[in-house]
XYZ file of C-alpha atoms in Angstrom:
494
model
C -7.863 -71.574 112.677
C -9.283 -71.401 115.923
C -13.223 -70.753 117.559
C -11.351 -67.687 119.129
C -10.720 -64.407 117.784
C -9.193 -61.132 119.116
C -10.794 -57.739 117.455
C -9.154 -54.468 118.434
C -9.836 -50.824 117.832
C -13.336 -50.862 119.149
C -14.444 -46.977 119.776
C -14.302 -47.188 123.698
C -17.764 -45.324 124.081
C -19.788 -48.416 122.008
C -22.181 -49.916 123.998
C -22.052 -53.359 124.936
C -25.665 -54.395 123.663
C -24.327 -53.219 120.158
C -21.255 -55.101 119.879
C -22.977 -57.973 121.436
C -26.070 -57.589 118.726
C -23.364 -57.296 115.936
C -21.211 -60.489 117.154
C -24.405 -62.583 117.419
C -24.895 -61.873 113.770
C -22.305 -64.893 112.702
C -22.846 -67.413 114.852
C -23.107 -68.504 118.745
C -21.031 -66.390 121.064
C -20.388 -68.528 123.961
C -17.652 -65.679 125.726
C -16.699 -62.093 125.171
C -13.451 -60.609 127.723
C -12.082 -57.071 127.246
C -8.283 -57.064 127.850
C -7.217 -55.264 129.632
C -4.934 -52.656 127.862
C -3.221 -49.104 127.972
C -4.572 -48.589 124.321
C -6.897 -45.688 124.420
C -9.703 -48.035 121.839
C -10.735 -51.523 123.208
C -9.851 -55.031 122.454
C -11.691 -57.923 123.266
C -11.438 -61.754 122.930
C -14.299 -63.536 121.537
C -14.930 -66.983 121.594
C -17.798 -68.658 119.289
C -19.123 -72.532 119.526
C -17.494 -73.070 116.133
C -13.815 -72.797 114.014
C -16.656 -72.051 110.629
C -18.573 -69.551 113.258
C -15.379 -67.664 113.880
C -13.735 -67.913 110.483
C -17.307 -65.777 109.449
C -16.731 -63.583 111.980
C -13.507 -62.531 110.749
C -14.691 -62.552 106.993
C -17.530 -60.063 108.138
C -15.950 -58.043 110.468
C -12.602 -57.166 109.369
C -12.448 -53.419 108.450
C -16.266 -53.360 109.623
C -16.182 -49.532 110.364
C -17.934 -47.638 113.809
C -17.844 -44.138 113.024
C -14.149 -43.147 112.496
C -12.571 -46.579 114.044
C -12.079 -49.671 111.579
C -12.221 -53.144 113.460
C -8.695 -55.271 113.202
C -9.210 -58.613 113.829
C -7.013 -61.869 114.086
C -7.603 -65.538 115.491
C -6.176 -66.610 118.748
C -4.037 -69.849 118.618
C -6.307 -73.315 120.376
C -3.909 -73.586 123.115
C -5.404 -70.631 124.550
C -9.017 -71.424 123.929
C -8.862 -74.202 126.339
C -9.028 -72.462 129.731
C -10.143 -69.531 128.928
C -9.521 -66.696 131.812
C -12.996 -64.688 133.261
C -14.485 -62.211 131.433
C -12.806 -59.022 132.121
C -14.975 -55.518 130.971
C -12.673 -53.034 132.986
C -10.594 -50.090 131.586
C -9.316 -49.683 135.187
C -7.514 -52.747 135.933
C -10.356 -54.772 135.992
C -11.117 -58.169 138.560
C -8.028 -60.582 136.954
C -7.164 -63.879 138.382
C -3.814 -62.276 139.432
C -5.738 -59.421 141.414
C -7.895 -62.060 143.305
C -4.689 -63.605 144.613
C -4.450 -66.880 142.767
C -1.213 -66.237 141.322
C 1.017 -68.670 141.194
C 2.250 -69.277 144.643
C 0.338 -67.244 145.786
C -1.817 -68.522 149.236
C -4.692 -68.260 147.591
C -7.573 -68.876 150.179
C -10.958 -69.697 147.531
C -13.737 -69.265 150.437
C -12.809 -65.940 151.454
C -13.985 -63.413 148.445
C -11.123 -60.839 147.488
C -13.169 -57.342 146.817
C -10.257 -54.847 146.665
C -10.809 -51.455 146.998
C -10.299 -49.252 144.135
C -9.636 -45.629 144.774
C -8.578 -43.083 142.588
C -5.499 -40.626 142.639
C -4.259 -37.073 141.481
C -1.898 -37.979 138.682
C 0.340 -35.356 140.569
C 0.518 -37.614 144.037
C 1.673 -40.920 142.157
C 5.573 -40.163 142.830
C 5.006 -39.622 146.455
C 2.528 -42.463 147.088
C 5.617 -44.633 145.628
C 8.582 -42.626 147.019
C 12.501 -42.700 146.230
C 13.048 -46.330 144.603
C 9.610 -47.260 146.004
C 10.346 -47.065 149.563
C 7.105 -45.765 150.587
C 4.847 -48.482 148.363
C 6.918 -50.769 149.527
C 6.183 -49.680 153.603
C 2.795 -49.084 153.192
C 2.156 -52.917 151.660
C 4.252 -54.333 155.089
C 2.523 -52.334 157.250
C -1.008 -53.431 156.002
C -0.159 -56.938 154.416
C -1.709 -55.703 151.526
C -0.509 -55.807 147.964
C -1.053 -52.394 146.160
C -1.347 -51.877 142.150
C -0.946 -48.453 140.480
C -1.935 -48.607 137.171
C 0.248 -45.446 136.143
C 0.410 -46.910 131.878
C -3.232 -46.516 132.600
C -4.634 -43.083 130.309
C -1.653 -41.502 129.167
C -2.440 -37.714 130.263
C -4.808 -37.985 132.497
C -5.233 -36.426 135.737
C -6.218 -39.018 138.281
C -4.956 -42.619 138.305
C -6.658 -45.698 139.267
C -4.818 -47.889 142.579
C -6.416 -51.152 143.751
C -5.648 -52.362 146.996
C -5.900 -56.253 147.750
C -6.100 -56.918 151.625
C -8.600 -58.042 154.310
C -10.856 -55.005 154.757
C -9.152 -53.767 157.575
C -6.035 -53.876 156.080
C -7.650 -52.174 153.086
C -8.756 -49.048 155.222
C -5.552 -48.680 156.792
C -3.639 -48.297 153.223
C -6.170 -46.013 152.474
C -5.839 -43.888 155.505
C -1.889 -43.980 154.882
C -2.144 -42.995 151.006
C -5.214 -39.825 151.935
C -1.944 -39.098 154.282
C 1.039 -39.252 152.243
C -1.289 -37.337 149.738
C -2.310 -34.649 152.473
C 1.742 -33.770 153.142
C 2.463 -33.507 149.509
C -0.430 -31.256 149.245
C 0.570 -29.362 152.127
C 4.177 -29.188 151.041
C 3.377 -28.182 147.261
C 0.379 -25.954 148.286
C -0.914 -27.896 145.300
C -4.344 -28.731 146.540
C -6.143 -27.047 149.340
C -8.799 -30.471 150.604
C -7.784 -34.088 148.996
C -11.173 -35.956 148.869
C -11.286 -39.454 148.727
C -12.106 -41.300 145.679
C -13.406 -44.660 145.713
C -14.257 -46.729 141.895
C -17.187 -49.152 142.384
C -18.709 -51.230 139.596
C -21.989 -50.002 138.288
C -23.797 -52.949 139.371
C -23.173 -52.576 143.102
C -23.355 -48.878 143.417
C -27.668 -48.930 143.628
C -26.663 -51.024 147.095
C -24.527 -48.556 147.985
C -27.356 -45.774 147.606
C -29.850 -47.595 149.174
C -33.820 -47.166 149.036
C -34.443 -43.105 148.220
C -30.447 -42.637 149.002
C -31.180 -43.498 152.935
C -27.902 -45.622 152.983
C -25.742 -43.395 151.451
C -27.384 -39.978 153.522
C -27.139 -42.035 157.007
C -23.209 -42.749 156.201
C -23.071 -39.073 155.641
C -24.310 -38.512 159.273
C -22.259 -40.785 160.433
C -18.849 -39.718 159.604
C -19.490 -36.000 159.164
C -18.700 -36.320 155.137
C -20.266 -35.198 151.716
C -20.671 -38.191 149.007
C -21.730 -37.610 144.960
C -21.493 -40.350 142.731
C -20.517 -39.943 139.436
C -23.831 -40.015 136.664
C -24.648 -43.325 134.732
C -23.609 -41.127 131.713
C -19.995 -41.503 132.315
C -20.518 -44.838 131.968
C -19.116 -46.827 128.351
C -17.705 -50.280 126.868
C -14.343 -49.081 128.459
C -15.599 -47.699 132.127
C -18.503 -49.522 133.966
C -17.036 -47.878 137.345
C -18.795 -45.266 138.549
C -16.774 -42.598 141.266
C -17.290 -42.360 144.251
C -16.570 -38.915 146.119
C -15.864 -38.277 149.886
C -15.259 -34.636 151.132
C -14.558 -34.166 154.513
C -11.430 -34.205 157.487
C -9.294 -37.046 156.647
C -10.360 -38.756 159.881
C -14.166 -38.485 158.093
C -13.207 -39.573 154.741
C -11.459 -42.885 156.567
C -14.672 -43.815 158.225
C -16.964 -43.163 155.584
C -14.329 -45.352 153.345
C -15.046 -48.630 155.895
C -18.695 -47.921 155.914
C -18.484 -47.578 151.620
C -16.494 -50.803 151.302
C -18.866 -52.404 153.737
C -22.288 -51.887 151.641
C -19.952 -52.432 148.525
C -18.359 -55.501 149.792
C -22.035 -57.496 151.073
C -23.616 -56.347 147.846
C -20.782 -58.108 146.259
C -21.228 -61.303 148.032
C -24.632 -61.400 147.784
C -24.148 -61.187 143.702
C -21.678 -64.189 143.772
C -24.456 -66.378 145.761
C -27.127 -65.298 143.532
C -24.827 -66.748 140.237
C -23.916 -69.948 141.423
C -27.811 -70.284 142.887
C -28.537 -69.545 138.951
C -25.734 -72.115 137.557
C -26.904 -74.685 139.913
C -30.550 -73.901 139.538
C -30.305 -74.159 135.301
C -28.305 -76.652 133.928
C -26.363 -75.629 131.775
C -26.353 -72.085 131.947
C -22.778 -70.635 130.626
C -23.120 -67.390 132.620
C -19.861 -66.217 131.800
C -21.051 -65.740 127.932
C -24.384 -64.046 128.631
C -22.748 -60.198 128.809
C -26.340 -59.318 130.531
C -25.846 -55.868 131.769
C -23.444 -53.865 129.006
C -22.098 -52.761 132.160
C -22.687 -55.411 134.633
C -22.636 -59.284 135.468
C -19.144 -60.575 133.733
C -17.490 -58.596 136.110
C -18.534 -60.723 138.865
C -15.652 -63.664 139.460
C -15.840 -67.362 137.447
C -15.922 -69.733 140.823
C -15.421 -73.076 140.552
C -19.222 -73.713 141.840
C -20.485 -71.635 138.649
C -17.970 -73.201 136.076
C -18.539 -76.767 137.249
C -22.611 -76.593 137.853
C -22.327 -75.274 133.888
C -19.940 -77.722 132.616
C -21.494 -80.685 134.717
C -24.577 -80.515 131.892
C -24.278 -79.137 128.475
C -26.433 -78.318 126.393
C -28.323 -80.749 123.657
C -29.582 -79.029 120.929
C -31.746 -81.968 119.926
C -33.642 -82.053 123.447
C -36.763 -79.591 123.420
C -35.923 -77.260 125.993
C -38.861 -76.663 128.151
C -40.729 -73.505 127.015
C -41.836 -70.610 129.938
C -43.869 -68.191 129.466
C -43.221 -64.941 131.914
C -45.214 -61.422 132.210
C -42.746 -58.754 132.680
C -44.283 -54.993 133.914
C -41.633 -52.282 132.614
C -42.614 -48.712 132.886
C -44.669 -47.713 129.611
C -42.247 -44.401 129.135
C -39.412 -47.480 128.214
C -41.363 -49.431 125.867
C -39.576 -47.483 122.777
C -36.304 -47.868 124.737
C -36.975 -51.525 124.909
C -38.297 -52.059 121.110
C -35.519 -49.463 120.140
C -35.696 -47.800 116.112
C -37.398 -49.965 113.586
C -37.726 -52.393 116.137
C -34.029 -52.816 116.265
C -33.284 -53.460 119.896
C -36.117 -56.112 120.917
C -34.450 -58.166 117.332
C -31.195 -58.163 118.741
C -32.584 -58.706 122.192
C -34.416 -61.919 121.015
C -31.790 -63.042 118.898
C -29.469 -62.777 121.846
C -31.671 -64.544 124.463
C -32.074 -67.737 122.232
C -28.697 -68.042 120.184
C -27.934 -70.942 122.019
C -30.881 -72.698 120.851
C -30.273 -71.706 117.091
C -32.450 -75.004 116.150
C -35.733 -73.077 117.359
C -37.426 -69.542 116.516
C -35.796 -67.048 118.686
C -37.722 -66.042 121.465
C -40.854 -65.022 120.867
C -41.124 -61.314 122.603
C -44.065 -59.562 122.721
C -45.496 -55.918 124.181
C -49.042 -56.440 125.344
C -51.277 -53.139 124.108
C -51.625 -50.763 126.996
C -54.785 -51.642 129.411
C -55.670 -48.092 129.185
C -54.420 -44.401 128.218
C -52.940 -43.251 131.688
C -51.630 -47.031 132.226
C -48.349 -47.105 133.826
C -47.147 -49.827 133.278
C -46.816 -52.074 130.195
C -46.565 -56.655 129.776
C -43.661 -57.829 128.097
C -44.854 -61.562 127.274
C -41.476 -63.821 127.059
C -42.032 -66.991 126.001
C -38.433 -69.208 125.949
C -36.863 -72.511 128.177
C -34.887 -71.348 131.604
C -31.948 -69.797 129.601
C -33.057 -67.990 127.557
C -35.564 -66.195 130.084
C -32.482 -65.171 132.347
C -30.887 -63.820 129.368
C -33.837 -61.891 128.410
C -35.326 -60.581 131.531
C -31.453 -59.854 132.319
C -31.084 -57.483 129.570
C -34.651 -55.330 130.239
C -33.437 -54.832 133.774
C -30.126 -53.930 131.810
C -31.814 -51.348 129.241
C -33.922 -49.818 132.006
C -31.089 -48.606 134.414
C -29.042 -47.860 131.150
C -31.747 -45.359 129.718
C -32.061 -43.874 133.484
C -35.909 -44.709 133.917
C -35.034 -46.271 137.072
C -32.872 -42.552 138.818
C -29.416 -43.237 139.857
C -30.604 -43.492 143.809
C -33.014 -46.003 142.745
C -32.328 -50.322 142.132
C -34.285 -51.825 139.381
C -37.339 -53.616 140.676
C -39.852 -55.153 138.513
C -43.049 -57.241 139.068
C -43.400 -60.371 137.153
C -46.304 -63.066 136.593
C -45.569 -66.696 136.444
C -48.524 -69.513 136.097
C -48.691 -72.333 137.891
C -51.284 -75.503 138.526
C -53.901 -74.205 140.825
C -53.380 -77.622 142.531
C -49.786 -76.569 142.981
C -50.700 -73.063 144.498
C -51.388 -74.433 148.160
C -47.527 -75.777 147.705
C -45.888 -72.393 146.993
C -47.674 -70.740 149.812
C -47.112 -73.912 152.286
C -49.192 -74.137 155.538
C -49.454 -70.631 157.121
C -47.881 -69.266 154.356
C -44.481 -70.699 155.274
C -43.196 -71.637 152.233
C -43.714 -68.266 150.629
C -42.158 -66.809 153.764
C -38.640 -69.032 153.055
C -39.225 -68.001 149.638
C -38.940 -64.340 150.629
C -35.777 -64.605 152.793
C -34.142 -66.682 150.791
C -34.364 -64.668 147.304
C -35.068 -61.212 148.779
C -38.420 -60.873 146.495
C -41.772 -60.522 147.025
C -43.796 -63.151 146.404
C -47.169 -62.951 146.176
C -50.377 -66.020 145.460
C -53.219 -63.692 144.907
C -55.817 -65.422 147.554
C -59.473 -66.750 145.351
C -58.264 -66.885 142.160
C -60.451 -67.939 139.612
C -58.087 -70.568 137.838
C -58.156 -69.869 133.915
C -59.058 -72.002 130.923
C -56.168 -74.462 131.132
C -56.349 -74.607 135.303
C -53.332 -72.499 136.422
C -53.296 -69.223 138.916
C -50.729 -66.162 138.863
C -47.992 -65.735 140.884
C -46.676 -62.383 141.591
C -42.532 -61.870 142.211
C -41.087 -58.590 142.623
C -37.739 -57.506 143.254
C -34.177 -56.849 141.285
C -33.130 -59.489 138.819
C -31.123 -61.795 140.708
C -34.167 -61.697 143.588
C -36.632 -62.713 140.886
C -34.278 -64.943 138.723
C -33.547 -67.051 141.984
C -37.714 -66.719 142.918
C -38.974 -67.851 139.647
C -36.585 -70.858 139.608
C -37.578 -71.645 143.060
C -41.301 -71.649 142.287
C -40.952 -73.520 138.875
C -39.042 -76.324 141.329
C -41.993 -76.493 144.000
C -44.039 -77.301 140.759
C -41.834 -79.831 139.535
C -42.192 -81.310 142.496
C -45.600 -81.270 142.695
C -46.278 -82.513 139.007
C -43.979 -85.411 139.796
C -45.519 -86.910 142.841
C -49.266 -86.347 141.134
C -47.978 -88.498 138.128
C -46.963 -91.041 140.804
């Protein structure tokens, strides 16, 4: 018996949230990683806080049937529980320690990120981009000190493949440019395809970057380089695929520019991600980020660094100690309040439950929809009352259910205001003189942050502070503020 089990033959459409609600059912789920596989169903590891957590788990769930597919489920030996590899949710090769060259001797070189680029093929064009006993896969990697994955096992049958290129970015661009061109001669030769466009997979979560605010990023790269760019819809998007596609028509010379401009947004939205976990791991003590599974299609697909894993280890978590209760006023559009409480009240249970099953001593957290302030109201409070954890995991998965249900459109990030309270004597702090501290504030997170000026402090002596932005802004914002305080609070007790 082990705290780690293995269930396979999950329908490849179901929806993270679901399997997530359903595994939180039998205990306290501290990581979920697909593996990756050439099975056309999915299979992923699970590993709960305890042997008896898992053992029900397996009790519960074997045969548990999802439409037409029956769950199989087995444990996975200790030894492999120990060190347990990052979460990977990717039908298409995923981000695995192998791919972000720490194999074993490997030079692995930890401060530089590895983003590969991910671009997808005409089935047809896989036996030339390899050539006679992979001579030409074998050139292309020399000439661009890159190293270059086709994942032919990869959907039996279908027509394009998936290839992910691991290089600096220029050496990235330049296998590109050679694979558009071996493609282009094939074509040509074959008369099999009149224009080869250029196909790039990016993860769900970056792709609103990409866009840019009312699609201005993605319409001045069009100008640019003379090219025409679609992304795939957030409906193609499942448990199995959280990449969306991609598409560059144009001269191959066009489609090569446009594909260092791409990688470029792609690549900083990226980075920016990986500062804004290990500013959360560092700024909550404690927090396993790894087994929150926020987005169904989003945040465990960012790497495990050592500065996330070790802020998380370096203070775990004791269930006897009261964690510190918040209390945060969410806006969300009123159109996605059913979305959000979901049939019978179904999704804001399992949203709850999620948020505080690490604190299983404790009432979930309390979530409440205020009552619209009038009938044309736009906007609706979600009141979530929880300690630091459990509000990231929350907050997280509203963000989450909004893009999901589209009520954000795909050209759009999702931005939200929130309302935090603080000590009116605190207030002058957060601002800082000539509003300097709420100026670093702003740079530093990327959200606005607003101190309403003459606020009438309320019944227990606190004022509202306004942050709005996407979640990571106003995660980092709201942990930022809540430290100012603690500051504050300390040196008055002093």
């Amino acid at each position: 018996r082990s705290r780690k089990i293995q269930i396979r033959n999950i329908p490849p459409h179901l929806q993270w949230e679901v399997l997530d609600g359903l595994l939180a059912q039998y205990g306290t789920v501290e990581n979920v990683e697909q593996v990756n596989t050439d099975t056309e169903t999915a299979v992923v590891n699970v590993t709960y806080a305890t042997k008896e957590e898992a053992k029900v788990a397996i009790e519960k769930l074997s045969g548990h049937q999802f439409e037409n597919y029956s769950f199989k489920i087995s444990y996975i030996p200790d030894e492999e529980v120990s060190s347990p590899p990052p979460p990977q949710r990717s039908r298409r090769g995923g981000h695995s320690s192998r791919e972000r060259g720490s194999s074993p001797g490997g030079s692995s070189q930890p401060k530089q990120l590895d983003f590969p680029l991910r671009m997808l093929v005409p089935t047809q064009f896989v036996g030339a981009i390899i050539g006679k006993e992979g001579l030409t896969i074998k050139n292309l990697t020399k000439q661009t000190q890159s190293k270059v994955d086709i994942h032919r096992k990869e959907n039996a049958g279908a027509a394009e493949k998936p290839i992910t290129i691991h290089a600096t970015p220029e050496g990235c661009s330049e296998a590109c440019r050679m694979i558009l061109d071996i493609m282009q001669k094939e074509a040509d030769e074959t008369k099999s395809a009149e224009e080869i466009p250029l196909k790039i997979l990016a993860h769900n979560s970056l792709v609103g970057r990409l866009i840019g605010k009312e699609g201005r990023n993605l319409k001045k790269i069009e100008q640019d380089t003379g090219t025409k760019i679609t992304i795939s819809p957030l409906q193609d998007l499942t448990i199995y695929n959280p990449e969306r596609t991609i598409t560059v028509k144009g001269s191959m010379e066009a489609c090569s520019n446009a594909e260092v401009e791409i990688m470029k947004k792609l690549r900083e939205a990226y980075e920016n991600d990986v500062v804004a976990v290990n500013q959360q791991a560092n700024l909550i003590p404690g927090l396993n980020l790894s087994a929150l599974g926020i987005f169904s299609t989003g945040l465990s697909m960012l790497p495990s660094t050592p500065g996330s894993r070790g802020a998380a280890a370096a203070a775990p978590y004791h269930p006897f100690a009261l964690p510190e209760q918040e209390v945060v006023n969410l806006f969300i559009p009123t159109q996605a309040v059913g979305a959000i409480i979901g049939k019978k009240g179904q999704h804001i249970k399992q949203l709850a439950r999620f948020a505080g099953s690490n604190f299983t001593l404790f009432s979930p957290i309390p979530l409440q929809i205020a009552p619209a302030e009038g009938p044309d109201a736009s906007e609706r409070m979600v009141i979530i009352t929880g300690p630091p954890e459990a509000q990231f995991k929350a907050q997280g998965r509203i963000f989450g259910k909004l893009k999901e249900e589209n009520f954000f459109n795909p050209k759009e990030e999702v931005k939200l205001e929130a309302h935090i309270k603080v000590p009116s004597f605190a207030a002058g702090r957060v601002i800082g003189k000539g509003g300097k501290t709420v100026n670093e504030l702003q740079n530093l997170t990327s959200a606005e942050v607003i101190v309403p000026r003459d606020q009438t402090p309320d019944e227990n002596e606190e004022v509202i502070v306004k942050i709005i932005g996407h979640f990571f802004a106003s995660q980092t914002a709201q942990r930022k503020i809540r430290e100012i305080v603690q500051q504050v609070k300390q040196q008055e007790q002093k």
